[in-house]
XYZ file of N, CA and C in Angstrom:
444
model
N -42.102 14.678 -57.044
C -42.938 13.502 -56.988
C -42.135 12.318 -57.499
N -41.769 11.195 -56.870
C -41.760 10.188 -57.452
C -41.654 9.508 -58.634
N -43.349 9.698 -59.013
C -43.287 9.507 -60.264
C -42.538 9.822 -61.091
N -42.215 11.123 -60.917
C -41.946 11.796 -62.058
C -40.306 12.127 -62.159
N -39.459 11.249 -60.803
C -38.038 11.513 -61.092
C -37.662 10.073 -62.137
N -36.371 10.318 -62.800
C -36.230 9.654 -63.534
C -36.196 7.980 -63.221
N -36.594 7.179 -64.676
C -36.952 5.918 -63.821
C -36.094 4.842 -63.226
N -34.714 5.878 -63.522
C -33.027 5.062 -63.574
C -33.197 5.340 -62.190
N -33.839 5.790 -61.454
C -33.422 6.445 -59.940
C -33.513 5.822 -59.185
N -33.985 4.205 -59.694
C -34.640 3.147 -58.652
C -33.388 2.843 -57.767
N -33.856 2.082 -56.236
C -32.291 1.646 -55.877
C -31.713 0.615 -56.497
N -30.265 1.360 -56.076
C -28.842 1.114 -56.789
C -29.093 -0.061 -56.422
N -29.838 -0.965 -55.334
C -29.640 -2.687 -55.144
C -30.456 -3.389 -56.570
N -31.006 -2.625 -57.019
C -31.736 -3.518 -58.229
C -30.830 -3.765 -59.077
N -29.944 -2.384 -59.547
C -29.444 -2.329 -60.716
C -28.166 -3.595 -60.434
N -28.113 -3.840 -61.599
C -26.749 -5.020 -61.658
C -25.682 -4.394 -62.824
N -24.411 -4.949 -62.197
C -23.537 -4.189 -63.378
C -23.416 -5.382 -64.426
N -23.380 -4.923 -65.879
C -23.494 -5.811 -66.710
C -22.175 -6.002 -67.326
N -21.487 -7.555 -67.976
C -20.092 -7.250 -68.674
C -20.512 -8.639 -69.634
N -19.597 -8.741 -70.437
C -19.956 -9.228 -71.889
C -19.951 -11.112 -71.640
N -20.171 -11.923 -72.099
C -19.267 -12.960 -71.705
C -18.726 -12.911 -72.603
N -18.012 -12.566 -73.599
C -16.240 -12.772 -74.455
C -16.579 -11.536 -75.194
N -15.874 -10.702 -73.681
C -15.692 -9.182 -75.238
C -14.785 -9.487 -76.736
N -13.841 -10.398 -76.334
C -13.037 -10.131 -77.660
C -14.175 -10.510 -78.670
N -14.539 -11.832 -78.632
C -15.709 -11.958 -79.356
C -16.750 -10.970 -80.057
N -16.945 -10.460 -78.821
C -17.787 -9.194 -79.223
C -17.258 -7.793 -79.957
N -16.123 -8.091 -79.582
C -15.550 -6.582 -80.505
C -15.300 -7.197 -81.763
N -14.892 -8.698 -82.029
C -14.806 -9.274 -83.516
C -16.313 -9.311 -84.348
N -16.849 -9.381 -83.322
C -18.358 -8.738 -84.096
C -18.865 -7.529 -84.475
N -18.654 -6.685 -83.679
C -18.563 -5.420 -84.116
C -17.757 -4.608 -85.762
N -16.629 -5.323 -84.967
C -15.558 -4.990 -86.913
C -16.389 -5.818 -88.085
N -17.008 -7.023 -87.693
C -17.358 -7.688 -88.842
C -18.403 -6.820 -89.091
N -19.548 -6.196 -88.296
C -20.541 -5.421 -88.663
C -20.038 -4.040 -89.088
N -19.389 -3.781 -89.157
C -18.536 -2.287 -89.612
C -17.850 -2.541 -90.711
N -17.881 -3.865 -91.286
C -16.759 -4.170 -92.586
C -15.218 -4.173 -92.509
N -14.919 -4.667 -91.047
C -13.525 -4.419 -90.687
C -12.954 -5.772 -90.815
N -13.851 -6.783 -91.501
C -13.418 -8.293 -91.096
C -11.555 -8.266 -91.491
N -11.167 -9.743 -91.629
C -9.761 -10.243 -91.994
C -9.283 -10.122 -90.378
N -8.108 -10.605 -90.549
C -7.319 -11.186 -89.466
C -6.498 -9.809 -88.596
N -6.355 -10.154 -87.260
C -5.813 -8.609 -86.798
C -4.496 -8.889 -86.584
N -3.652 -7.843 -87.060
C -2.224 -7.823 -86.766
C -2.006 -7.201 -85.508
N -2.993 -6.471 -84.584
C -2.719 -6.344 -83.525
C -3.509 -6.301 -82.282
N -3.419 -5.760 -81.867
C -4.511 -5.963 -80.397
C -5.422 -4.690 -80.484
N -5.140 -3.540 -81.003
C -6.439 -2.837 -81.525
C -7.364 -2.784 -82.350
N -6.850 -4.003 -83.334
C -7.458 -4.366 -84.534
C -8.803 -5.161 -84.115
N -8.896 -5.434 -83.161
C -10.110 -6.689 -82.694
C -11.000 -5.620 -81.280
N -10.378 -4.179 -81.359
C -11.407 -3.057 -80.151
C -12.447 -2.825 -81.141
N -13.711 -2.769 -80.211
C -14.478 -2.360 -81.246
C -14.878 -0.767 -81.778
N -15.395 -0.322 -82.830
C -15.052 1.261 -83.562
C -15.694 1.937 -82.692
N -15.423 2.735 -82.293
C -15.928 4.256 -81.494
C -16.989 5.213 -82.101
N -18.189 4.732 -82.760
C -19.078 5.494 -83.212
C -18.977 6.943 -82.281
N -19.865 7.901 -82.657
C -19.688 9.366 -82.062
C -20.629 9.153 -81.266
N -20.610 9.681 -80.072
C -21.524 9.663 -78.651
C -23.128 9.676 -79.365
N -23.658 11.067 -80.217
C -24.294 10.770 -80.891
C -25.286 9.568 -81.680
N -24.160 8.911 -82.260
C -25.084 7.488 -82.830
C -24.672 6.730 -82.122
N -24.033 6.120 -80.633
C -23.341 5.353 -80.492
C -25.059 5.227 -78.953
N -25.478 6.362 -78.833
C -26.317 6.121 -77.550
C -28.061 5.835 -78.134
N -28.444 5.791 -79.371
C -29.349 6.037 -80.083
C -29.568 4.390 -79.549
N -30.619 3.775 -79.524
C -31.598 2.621 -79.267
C -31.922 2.328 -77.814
N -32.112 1.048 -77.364
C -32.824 0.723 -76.509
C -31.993 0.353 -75.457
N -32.023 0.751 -73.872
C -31.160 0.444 -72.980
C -31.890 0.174 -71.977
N -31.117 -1.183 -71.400
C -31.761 -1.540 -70.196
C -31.139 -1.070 -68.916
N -31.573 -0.777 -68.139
C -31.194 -0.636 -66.957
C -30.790 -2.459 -65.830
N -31.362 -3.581 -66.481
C -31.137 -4.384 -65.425
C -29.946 -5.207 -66.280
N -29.718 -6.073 -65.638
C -28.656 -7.043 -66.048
C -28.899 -7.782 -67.454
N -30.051 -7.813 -68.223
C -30.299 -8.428 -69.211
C -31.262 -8.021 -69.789
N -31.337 -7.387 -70.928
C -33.105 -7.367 -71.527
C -34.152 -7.961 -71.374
N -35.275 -7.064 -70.996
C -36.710 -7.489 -71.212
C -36.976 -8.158 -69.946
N -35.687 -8.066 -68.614
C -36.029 -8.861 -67.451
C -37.007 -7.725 -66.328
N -37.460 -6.247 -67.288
C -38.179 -5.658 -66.430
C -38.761 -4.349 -67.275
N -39.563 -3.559 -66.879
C -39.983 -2.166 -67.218
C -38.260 -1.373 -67.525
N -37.685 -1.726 -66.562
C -36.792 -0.280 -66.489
C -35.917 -0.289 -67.237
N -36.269 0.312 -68.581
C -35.550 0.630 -69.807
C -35.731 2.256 -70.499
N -34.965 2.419 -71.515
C -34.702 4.032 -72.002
C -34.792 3.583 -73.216
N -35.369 4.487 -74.187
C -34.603 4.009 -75.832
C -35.160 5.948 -75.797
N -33.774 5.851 -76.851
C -33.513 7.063 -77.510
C -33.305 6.620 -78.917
N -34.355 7.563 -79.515
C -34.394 7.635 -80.752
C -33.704 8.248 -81.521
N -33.092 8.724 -82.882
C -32.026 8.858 -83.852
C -32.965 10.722 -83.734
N -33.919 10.549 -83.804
C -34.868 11.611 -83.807
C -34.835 12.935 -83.285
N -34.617 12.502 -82.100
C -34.741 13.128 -80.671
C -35.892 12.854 -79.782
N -36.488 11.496 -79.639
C -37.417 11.459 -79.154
C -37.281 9.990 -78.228
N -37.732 10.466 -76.804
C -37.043 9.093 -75.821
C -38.611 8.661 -75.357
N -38.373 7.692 -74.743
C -39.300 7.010 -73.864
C -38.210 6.211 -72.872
N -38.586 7.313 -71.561
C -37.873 6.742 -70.557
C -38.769 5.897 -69.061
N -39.389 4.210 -69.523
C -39.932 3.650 -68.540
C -41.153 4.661 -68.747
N -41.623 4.600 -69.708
C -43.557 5.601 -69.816
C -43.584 6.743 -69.890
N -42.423 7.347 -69.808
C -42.095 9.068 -69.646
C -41.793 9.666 -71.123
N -42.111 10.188 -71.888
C -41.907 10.586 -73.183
C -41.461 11.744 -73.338
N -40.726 12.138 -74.411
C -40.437 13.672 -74.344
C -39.010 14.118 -75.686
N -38.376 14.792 -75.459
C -37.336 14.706 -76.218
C -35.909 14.505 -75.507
N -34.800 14.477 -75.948
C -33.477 14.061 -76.165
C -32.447 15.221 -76.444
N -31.262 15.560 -75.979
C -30.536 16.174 -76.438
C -28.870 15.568 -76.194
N -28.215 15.821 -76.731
C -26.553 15.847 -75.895
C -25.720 16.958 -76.539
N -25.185 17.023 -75.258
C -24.296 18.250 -75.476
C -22.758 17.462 -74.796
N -21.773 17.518 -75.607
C -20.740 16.564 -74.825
C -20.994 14.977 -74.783
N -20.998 14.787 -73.026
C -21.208 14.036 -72.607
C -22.498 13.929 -71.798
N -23.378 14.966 -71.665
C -24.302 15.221 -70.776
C -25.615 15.502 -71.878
N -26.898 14.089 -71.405
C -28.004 13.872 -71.909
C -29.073 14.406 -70.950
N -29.730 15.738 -72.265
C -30.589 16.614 -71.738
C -32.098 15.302 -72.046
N -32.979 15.188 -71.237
C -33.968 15.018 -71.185
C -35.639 16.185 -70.646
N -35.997 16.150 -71.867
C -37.383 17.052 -71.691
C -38.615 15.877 -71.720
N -39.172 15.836 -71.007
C -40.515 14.865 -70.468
C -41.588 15.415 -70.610
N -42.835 15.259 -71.621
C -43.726 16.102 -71.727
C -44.545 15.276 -71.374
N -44.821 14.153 -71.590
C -46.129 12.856 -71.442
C -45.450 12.166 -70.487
N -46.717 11.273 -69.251
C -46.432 10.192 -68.905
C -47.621 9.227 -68.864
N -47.216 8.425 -68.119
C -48.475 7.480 -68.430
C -48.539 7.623 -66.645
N -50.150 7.617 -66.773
C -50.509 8.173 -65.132
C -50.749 7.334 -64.406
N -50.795 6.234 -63.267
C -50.455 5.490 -62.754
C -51.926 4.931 -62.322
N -52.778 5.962 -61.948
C -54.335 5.694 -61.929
C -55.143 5.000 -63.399
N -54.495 5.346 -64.555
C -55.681 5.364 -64.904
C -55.178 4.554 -66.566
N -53.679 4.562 -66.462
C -52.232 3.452 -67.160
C -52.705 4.674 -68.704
N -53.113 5.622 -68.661
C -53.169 6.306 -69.991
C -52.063 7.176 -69.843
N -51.722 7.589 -71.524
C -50.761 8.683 -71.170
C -51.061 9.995 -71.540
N -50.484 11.008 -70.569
C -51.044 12.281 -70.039
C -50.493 12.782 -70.635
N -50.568 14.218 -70.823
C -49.816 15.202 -71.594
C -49.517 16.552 -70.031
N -48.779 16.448 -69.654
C -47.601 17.224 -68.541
C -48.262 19.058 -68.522
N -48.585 19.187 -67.446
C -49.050 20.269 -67.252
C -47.820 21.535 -67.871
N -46.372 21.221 -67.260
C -45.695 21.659 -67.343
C -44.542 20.504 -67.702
N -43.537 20.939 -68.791
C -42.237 19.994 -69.164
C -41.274 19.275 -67.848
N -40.940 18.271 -67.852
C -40.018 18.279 -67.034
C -38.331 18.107 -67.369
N -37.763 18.488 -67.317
C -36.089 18.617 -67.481
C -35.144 18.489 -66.447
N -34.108 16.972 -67.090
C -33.012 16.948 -66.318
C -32.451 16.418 -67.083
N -30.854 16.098 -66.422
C -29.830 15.781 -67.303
C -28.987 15.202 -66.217
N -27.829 14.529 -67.425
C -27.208 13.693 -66.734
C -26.195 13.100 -67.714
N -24.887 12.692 -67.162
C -24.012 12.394 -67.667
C -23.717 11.339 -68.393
N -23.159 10.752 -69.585
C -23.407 9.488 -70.111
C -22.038 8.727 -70.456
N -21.540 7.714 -69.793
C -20.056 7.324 -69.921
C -20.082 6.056 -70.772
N -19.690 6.206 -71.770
C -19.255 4.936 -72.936
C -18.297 3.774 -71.950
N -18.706 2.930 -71.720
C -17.632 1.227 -71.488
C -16.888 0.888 -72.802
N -18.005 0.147 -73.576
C -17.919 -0.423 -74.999
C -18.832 -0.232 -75.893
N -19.171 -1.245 -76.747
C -20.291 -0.573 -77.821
C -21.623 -1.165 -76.856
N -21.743 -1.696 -76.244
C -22.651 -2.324 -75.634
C -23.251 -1.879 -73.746
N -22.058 -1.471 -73.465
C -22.088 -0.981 -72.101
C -22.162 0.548 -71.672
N -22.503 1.145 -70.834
C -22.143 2.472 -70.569
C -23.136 2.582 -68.894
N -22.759 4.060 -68.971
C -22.727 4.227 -67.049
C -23.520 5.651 -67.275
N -24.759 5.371 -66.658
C -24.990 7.023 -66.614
C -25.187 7.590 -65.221
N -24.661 8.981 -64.914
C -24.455 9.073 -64.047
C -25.296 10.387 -63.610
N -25.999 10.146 -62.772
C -27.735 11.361 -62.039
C -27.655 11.002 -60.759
N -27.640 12.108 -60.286
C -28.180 12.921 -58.901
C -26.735 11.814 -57.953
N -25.878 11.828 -58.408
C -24.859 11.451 -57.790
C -24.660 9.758 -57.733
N -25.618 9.129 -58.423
C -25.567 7.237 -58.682
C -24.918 6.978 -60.288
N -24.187 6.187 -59.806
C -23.542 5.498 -61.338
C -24.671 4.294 -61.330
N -25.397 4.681 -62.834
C -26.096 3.721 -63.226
C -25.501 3.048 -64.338
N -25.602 1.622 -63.900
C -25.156 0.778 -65.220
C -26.074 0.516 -66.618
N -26.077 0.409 -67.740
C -26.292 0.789 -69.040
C -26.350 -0.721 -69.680
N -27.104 -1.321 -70.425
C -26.852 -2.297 -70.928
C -27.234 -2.225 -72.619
N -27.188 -2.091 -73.931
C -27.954 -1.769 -74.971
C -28.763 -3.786 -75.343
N -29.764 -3.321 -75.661
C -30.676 -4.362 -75.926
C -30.743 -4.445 -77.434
């Protein structure tokens, strides 16, 4: 059903690929938020830190070119607990590959949310850009990643 495939699955013409306007900028923000401030002696000194896949995928991601410009967003919680676009359920990773279990949705008749006759489960691959970007990749579409 529809409904019930994931909500990243929309077409690839919606999605927009997202990029920073001044990564360096942005990775000098990053070190300053990590306590890395002072001046860089080199050109890795200003990349930003590589948290572990783990904490690095934990909050809120948009699927479109900019936050809040639509429904189609993910947040994963520190927890294990997602809300993907009304779909609720839990979280896993193994690697690089994010297990999703969907137990609730919100039912389209009636905008309440349901509790799932049966779980639903899929997964899908999750590719780090930067601290801000990433690509996930289901049922054969590279979806672009934006964190909000």
């Amino acid at each position: 059903m529809l409904v019930r495939s994931l909500c990243i699955a929309v077409p690839v013409a919606l999605l927009c690929a997202c990029s920073a306007a001044d990564p360096a900028a942005e990775a000098a923000n990053v070190a300053e938020v990590s306590g890395e401030g002072g001046a860089a002696s080199d050109s890795a000194a200003v990349l930003p830190t590589a948290a572990p896949m783990h904490q690095w995928i934990v909050g809120t991601w948009s699927f479109d070119a900019y936050c809040g410009s639509s429904d189609f967003a993910v947040v994963y919680a520190a927890d294990g607990s997602v809300d993907n676009g009304g779909q609720e359920g839990r979280w896993t990773l193994d690697g690089d590959t994010v297990t999703e279990t969907i137990e609730r949705e919100i039912d389209q008749e009636s905008g309440n949310l349901t509790t799932l006759s049966a779980p639903i489960t899929r997964s899908y691959t999750v590719k780090r850009l930067d601290a801000s970007h990433g690509v996930l990749h289901f049922e054969g579409n590279d979806i672009p990643i934006l964190r909000c």
